[in-house]
Each structure stands twice: as structure tokens, then as C-alpha cells.
């Protein structure tokens, strides 16, 4: 059976992980940004997010005590739920929102036409910049 390695460093002599991170400002900034992105994504979607920091350490030869660190930060952010859409297949194997087998009624608009009409109406109602008060001289 393999023996467990016991760390000889007393707990009071060990540096905290936050001290380790402060020695690597680029890594600390990357983790801070990833954490902020996680908070935003999770609170907006109500879904789980995940942040992983992987540190690989490889001792360099000799007795210098030098080690090589390879670090990787990965954030799994939740994606917003997309709505579902119903569409109809045409005889030409294309998709469209209107049923190609259904007759159209004069005066009624398709959903696409209605959305375009509402957009155009909103643009026409946009306030003009002429409502601003004229500039006056200050003495």
C-alpha cells in the first residue's frame, strides 16, 4: 500500500492561496472577470455556472527549488433559453412562417408583415431633435 505524503510545513508558515494569486496579477484578473461573468449569467438565467482553475506544477531539475506552473481557467456559463418557433415546409424544401397550403385573407397581415409594420410605426413616432431648447449666450 502506498504511503501518504505528509507536508512538513507548519500551518502557520503556509502562505494563503490569495497571496499566491496576488503574485500572479494576470491570473487574478482573469479569475475576477470569469467570476463576474458567472454572477451575471447565473442571475440572468437562473441557471448553474461553473469556474475551474487547473494548476499543473512540474519541478525543474536540480536542487534550485524552481517549479514550472501551467494554469488554465475555464468558466462554464449558462446560456439563455431560446423560445421555440413553428414553421412550415414548402414544396421547394424551404421553411416559412406562413402555411403554404392555407389561403390568405385580404387585409390580414402575416406575423412578419405585422412586425415590420410595428417597427415602421415606431420609427415614425420617434421624437425629432427639434424639441431641444435653443442655446443662449452666457455673459
PDB file of C-alpha atoms in Angstrom:
ATOM      1  CA  UNK A   1       0.000   0.000   0.000  1.00  0.00           C
ATOM      2  CA  UNK A   2       1.297   3.478  -0.940  1.00  0.00           C
ATOM      3  CA  UNK A   3       2.224   5.842   1.839  1.00  0.00           C
ATOM      4  CA  UNK A   4       0.613   9.255   2.100  1.00  0.00           C
ATOM      5  CA  UNK A   5       2.979  12.212   1.823  1.00  0.00           C
ATOM      6  CA  UNK A   6       2.861  14.432   4.871  1.00  0.00           C
ATOM      7  CA  UNK A   7       3.593  18.143   4.398  1.00  0.00           C
ATOM      8  CA  UNK A   8       6.311  19.150   6.908  1.00  0.00           C
ATOM      9  CA  UNK A   9       5.417  22.886   6.706  1.00  0.00           C
ATOM     10  CA  UNK A  10       3.555  24.110   9.777  1.00  0.00           C
ATOM     11  CA  UNK A  11       0.151  25.601   9.034  1.00  0.00           C
ATOM     12  CA  UNK A  12       1.189  28.963  10.492  1.00  0.00           C
ATOM     13  CA  UNK A  13       4.090  29.135   7.999  1.00  0.00           C
ATOM     14  CA  UNK A  14       1.973  28.394   4.921  1.00  0.00           C
ATOM     15  CA  UNK A  15       1.058  31.284   2.597  1.00  0.00           C
ATOM     16  CA  UNK A  16      -2.612  31.668   1.749  1.00  0.00           C
ATOM     17  CA  UNK A  17      -3.964  30.948  -1.708  1.00  0.00           C
ATOM     18  CA  UNK A  18      -4.922  34.620  -2.062  1.00  0.00           C
ATOM     19  CA  UNK A  19      -1.258  35.560  -1.547  1.00  0.00           C
ATOM     20  CA  UNK A  20      -0.332  33.125  -4.317  1.00  0.00           C
ATOM     21  CA  UNK A  21      -2.907  34.757  -6.629  1.00  0.00           C
ATOM     22  CA  UNK A  22      -1.720  38.274  -5.794  1.00  0.00           C
ATOM     23  CA  UNK A  23       1.755  37.267  -7.026  1.00  0.00           C
ATOM     24  CA  UNK A  24       0.157  36.480 -10.428  1.00  0.00           C
ATOM     25  CA  UNK A  25      -1.876  39.607 -11.335  1.00  0.00           C
ATOM     26  CA  UNK A  26      -2.863  38.372 -14.822  1.00  0.00           C
ATOM     27  CA  UNK A  27      -4.323  35.168 -13.398  1.00  0.00           C
ATOM     28  CA  UNK A  28      -6.067  37.067 -10.621  1.00  0.00           C
ATOM     29  CA  UNK A  29      -7.631  39.463 -13.172  1.00  0.00           C
ATOM     30  CA  UNK A  30      -8.746  36.570 -15.387  1.00  0.00           C
ATOM     31  CA  UNK A  31     -10.389  34.819 -12.424  1.00  0.00           C
ATOM     32  CA  UNK A  32     -12.051  38.057 -11.325  1.00  0.00           C
ATOM     33  CA  UNK A  33     -13.516  38.613 -14.806  1.00  0.00           C
ATOM     34  CA  UNK A  34     -14.676  34.995 -15.041  1.00  0.00           C
ATOM     35  CA  UNK A  35     -16.342  35.206 -11.620  1.00  0.00           C
ATOM     36  CA  UNK A  36     -18.106  38.433 -12.587  1.00  0.00           C
ATOM     37  CA  UNK A  37     -19.320  36.837 -15.837  1.00  0.00           C
ATOM     38  CA  UNK A  38     -20.599  33.847 -13.850  1.00  0.00           C
ATOM     39  CA  UNK A  39     -22.570  36.008 -11.441  1.00  0.00           C
ATOM     40  CA  UNK A  40     -24.161  37.907 -14.323  1.00  0.00           C
ATOM     41  CA  UNK A  41     -25.016  34.798 -16.365  1.00  0.00           C
ATOM     42  CA  UNK A  42     -26.402  32.853 -13.398  1.00  0.00           C
ATOM     43  CA  UNK A  43     -28.529  35.697 -12.050  1.00  0.00           C
ATOM     44  CA  UNK A  44     -29.912  36.490 -15.523  1.00  0.00           C
ATOM     45  CA  UNK A  45     -30.776  32.889 -16.438  1.00  0.00           C
ATOM     46  CA  UNK A  46     -31.377  31.352 -13.007  1.00  0.00           C
ATOM     47  CA  UNK A  47     -29.080  28.505 -14.049  1.00  0.00           C
ATOM     48  CA  UNK A  48     -25.887  26.947 -12.718  1.00  0.00           C
ATOM     49  CA  UNK A  49     -22.462  28.195 -13.766  1.00  0.00           C
ATOM     50  CA  UNK A  50     -19.047  26.743 -13.010  1.00  0.00           C
ATOM     51  CA  UNK A  51     -15.494  28.072 -12.678  1.00  0.00           C
ATOM     52  CA  UNK A  52     -12.434  25.809 -12.764  1.00  0.00           C
ATOM     53  CA  UNK A  53      -8.822  26.696 -12.107  1.00  0.00           C
ATOM     54  CA  UNK A  54      -6.382  23.973 -13.069  1.00  0.00           C
ATOM     55  CA  UNK A  55      -2.776  24.290 -11.926  1.00  0.00           C
ATOM     56  CA  UNK A  56      -0.118  21.887 -13.148  1.00  0.00           C
ATOM     57  CA  UNK A  57       3.224  22.000 -11.375  1.00  0.00           C
ATOM     58  CA  UNK A  58       6.406  20.447 -12.717  1.00  0.00           C
ATOM     59  CA  UNK A  59       9.650  20.580 -10.718  1.00  0.00           C
ATOM     60  CA  UNK A  60      12.663  21.730 -12.706  1.00  0.00           C
ATOM     61  CA  UNK A  61      15.743  19.567 -12.401  1.00  0.00           C
ATOM     62  CA  UNK A  62      18.351  20.191  -9.751  1.00  0.00           C
ATOM     63  CA  UNK A  63      18.136  21.459  -6.228  1.00  0.00           C
ATOM     64  CA  UNK A  64      17.145  25.051  -7.044  1.00  0.00           C
ATOM     65  CA  UNK A  65      13.548  24.543  -5.913  1.00  0.00           C
ATOM     66  CA  UNK A  66      12.326  26.014  -9.188  1.00  0.00           C
ATOM     67  CA  UNK A  67       8.934  24.772 -10.460  1.00  0.00           C
ATOM     68  CA  UNK A  68       7.100  25.386 -13.715  1.00  0.00           C
ATOM     69  CA  UNK A  69       3.402  26.266 -13.395  1.00  0.00           C
ATOM     70  CA  UNK A  70       0.850  25.740 -16.154  1.00  0.00           C
ATOM     71  CA  UNK A  71      -2.510  27.313 -15.297  1.00  0.00           C
ATOM     72  CA  UNK A  72      -5.852  27.095 -17.064  1.00  0.00           C
ATOM     73  CA  UNK A  73      -9.074  28.957 -16.240  1.00  0.00           C
ATOM     74  CA  UNK A  74     -12.372  27.658 -17.615  1.00  0.00           C
ATOM     75  CA  UNK A  75     -15.803  29.095 -16.967  1.00  0.00           C
ATOM     76  CA  UNK A  76     -18.959  27.256 -17.984  1.00  0.00           C
ATOM     77  CA  UNK A  77     -21.643  29.895 -18.329  1.00  0.00           C
ATOM     78  CA  UNK A  78     -25.344  29.101 -18.743  1.00  0.00           C
ATOM     79  CA  UNK A  79     -26.977  30.154 -21.968  1.00  0.00           C
ATOM     80  CA  UNK A  80     -30.396  31.822 -22.074  1.00  0.00           C
ATOM     81  CA  UNK A  81     -33.287  29.580 -23.024  1.00  0.00           C
ATOM     82  CA  UNK A  82     -34.431  30.152 -26.574  1.00  0.00           C
ATOM     83  CA  UNK A  83     -38.082  30.148 -27.490  1.00  0.00           C
ATOM     84  CA  UNK A  84     -39.497  27.639 -29.932  1.00  0.00           C
ATOM     85  CA  UNK A  85     -40.829  28.589 -33.363  1.00  0.00           C
ATOM     86  CA  UNK A  86     -43.289  26.830 -35.641  1.00  0.00           C
ATOM     87  CA  UNK A  87     -42.571  26.963 -39.349  1.00  0.00           C
ATOM     88  CA  UNK A  88     -43.943  25.307 -42.448  1.00  0.00           C
ATOM     89  CA  UNK A  89     -42.062  23.360 -45.095  1.00  0.00           C
ATOM     90  CA  UNK A  90     -42.707  24.477 -48.673  1.00  0.00           C
ATOM     91  CA  UNK A  91     -42.800  22.188 -51.718  1.00  0.00           C
ATOM     92  CA  UNK A  92     -39.322  23.571 -52.583  1.00  0.00           C
ATOM     93  CA  UNK A  93     -37.996  22.325 -49.188  1.00  0.00           C
ATOM     94  CA  UNK A  94     -37.681  25.782 -47.671  1.00  0.00           C
ATOM     95  CA  UNK A  95     -39.093  26.998 -44.367  1.00  0.00           C
ATOM     96  CA  UNK A  96     -41.510  29.875 -43.875  1.00  0.00           C
ATOM     97  CA  UNK A  97     -43.763  31.152 -41.118  1.00  0.00           C
ATOM     98  CA  UNK A  98     -46.960  31.084 -43.199  1.00  0.00           C
ATOM     99  CA  UNK A  99     -48.683  27.841 -44.124  1.00  0.00           C
ATOM    100  CA  UNK A 100     -48.272  27.492 -47.907  1.00  0.00           C
ATOM    101  CA  UNK A 101     -51.398  25.289 -48.058  1.00  0.00           C
ATOM    102  CA  UNK A 102     -53.616  27.909 -46.423  1.00  0.00           C
ATOM    103  CA  UNK A 103     -55.342  30.656 -48.389  1.00  0.00           C
ATOM    104  CA  UNK A 104     -54.617  34.242 -47.440  1.00  0.00           C
ATOM    105  CA  UNK A 105     -57.335  36.673 -46.466  1.00  0.00           C
ATOM    106  CA  UNK A 106     -57.238  40.171 -47.888  1.00  0.00           C
ATOM    107  CA  UNK A 107     -56.428  42.804 -45.277  1.00  0.00           C
ATOM    108  CA  UNK A 108     -54.740  40.414 -42.829  1.00  0.00           C
ATOM    109  CA  UNK A 109     -51.001  40.556 -42.313  1.00  0.00           C
ATOM    110  CA  UNK A 110     -48.588  37.700 -41.702  1.00  0.00           C
ATOM    111  CA  UNK A 111     -46.557  37.799 -38.459  1.00  0.00           C
ATOM    112  CA  UNK A 112     -43.519  39.041 -40.418  1.00  0.00           C
ATOM    113  CA  UNK A 113     -45.543  41.808 -42.077  1.00  0.00           C
ATOM    114  CA  UNK A 114     -47.059  42.813 -38.720  1.00  0.00           C
ATOM    115  CA  UNK A 115     -43.633  43.010 -37.043  1.00  0.00           C
ATOM    116  CA  UNK A 116     -42.325  45.146 -39.912  1.00  0.00           C
ATOM    117  CA  UNK A 117     -45.375  47.427 -39.729  1.00  0.00           C
ATOM    118  CA  UNK A 118     -44.924  47.915 -35.958  1.00  0.00           C
ATOM    119  CA  UNK A 119     -41.241  48.735 -36.450  1.00  0.00           C
ATOM    120  CA  UNK A 120     -42.064  51.298 -39.124  1.00  0.00           C
ATOM    121  CA  UNK A 121     -44.775  52.862 -36.935  1.00  0.00           C
ATOM    122  CA  UNK A 122     -42.354  53.155 -34.024  1.00  0.00           C
ATOM    123  CA  UNK A 123     -39.808  54.862 -36.270  1.00  0.00           C
ATOM    124  CA  UNK A 124     -42.394  57.359 -37.483  1.00  0.00           C
ATOM    125  CA  UNK A 125     -43.334  58.246 -33.886  1.00  0.00           C
ATOM    126  CA  UNK A 126     -39.716  58.871 -32.821  1.00  0.00           C
ATOM    127  CA  UNK A 127     -39.359  62.380 -31.366  1.00  0.00           C
ATOM    128  CA  UNK A 128     -37.486  64.852 -33.505  1.00  0.00           C
ATOM    129  CA  UNK A 129     -34.434  66.685 -32.192  1.00  0.00           C
ATOM    130  CA  UNK A 130     -36.225  69.997 -32.898  1.00  0.00           C
ATOM    131  CA  UNK A 131     -37.760  69.896 -29.389  1.00  0.00           C
ATOM    132  CA  UNK A 132     -34.456  70.964 -27.799  1.00  0.00           C
ATOM    133  CA  UNK A 133     -34.330  74.495 -26.414  1.00  0.00           C
ATOM    134  CA  UNK A 134     -32.153  76.878 -28.412  1.00  0.00           C
ATOM    135  CA  UNK A 135     -28.744  77.754 -26.971  1.00  0.00           C
ATOM    136  CA  UNK A 136     -28.411  81.117 -25.301  1.00  0.00           C
ATOM    137  CA  UNK A 137     -25.368  83.285 -24.711  1.00  0.00           C
ATOM    138  CA  UNK A 138     -23.792  83.313 -21.251  1.00  0.00           C
ATOM    139  CA  UNK A 139     -22.087  86.516 -20.056  1.00  0.00           C
TER     140      UNK A 139
END
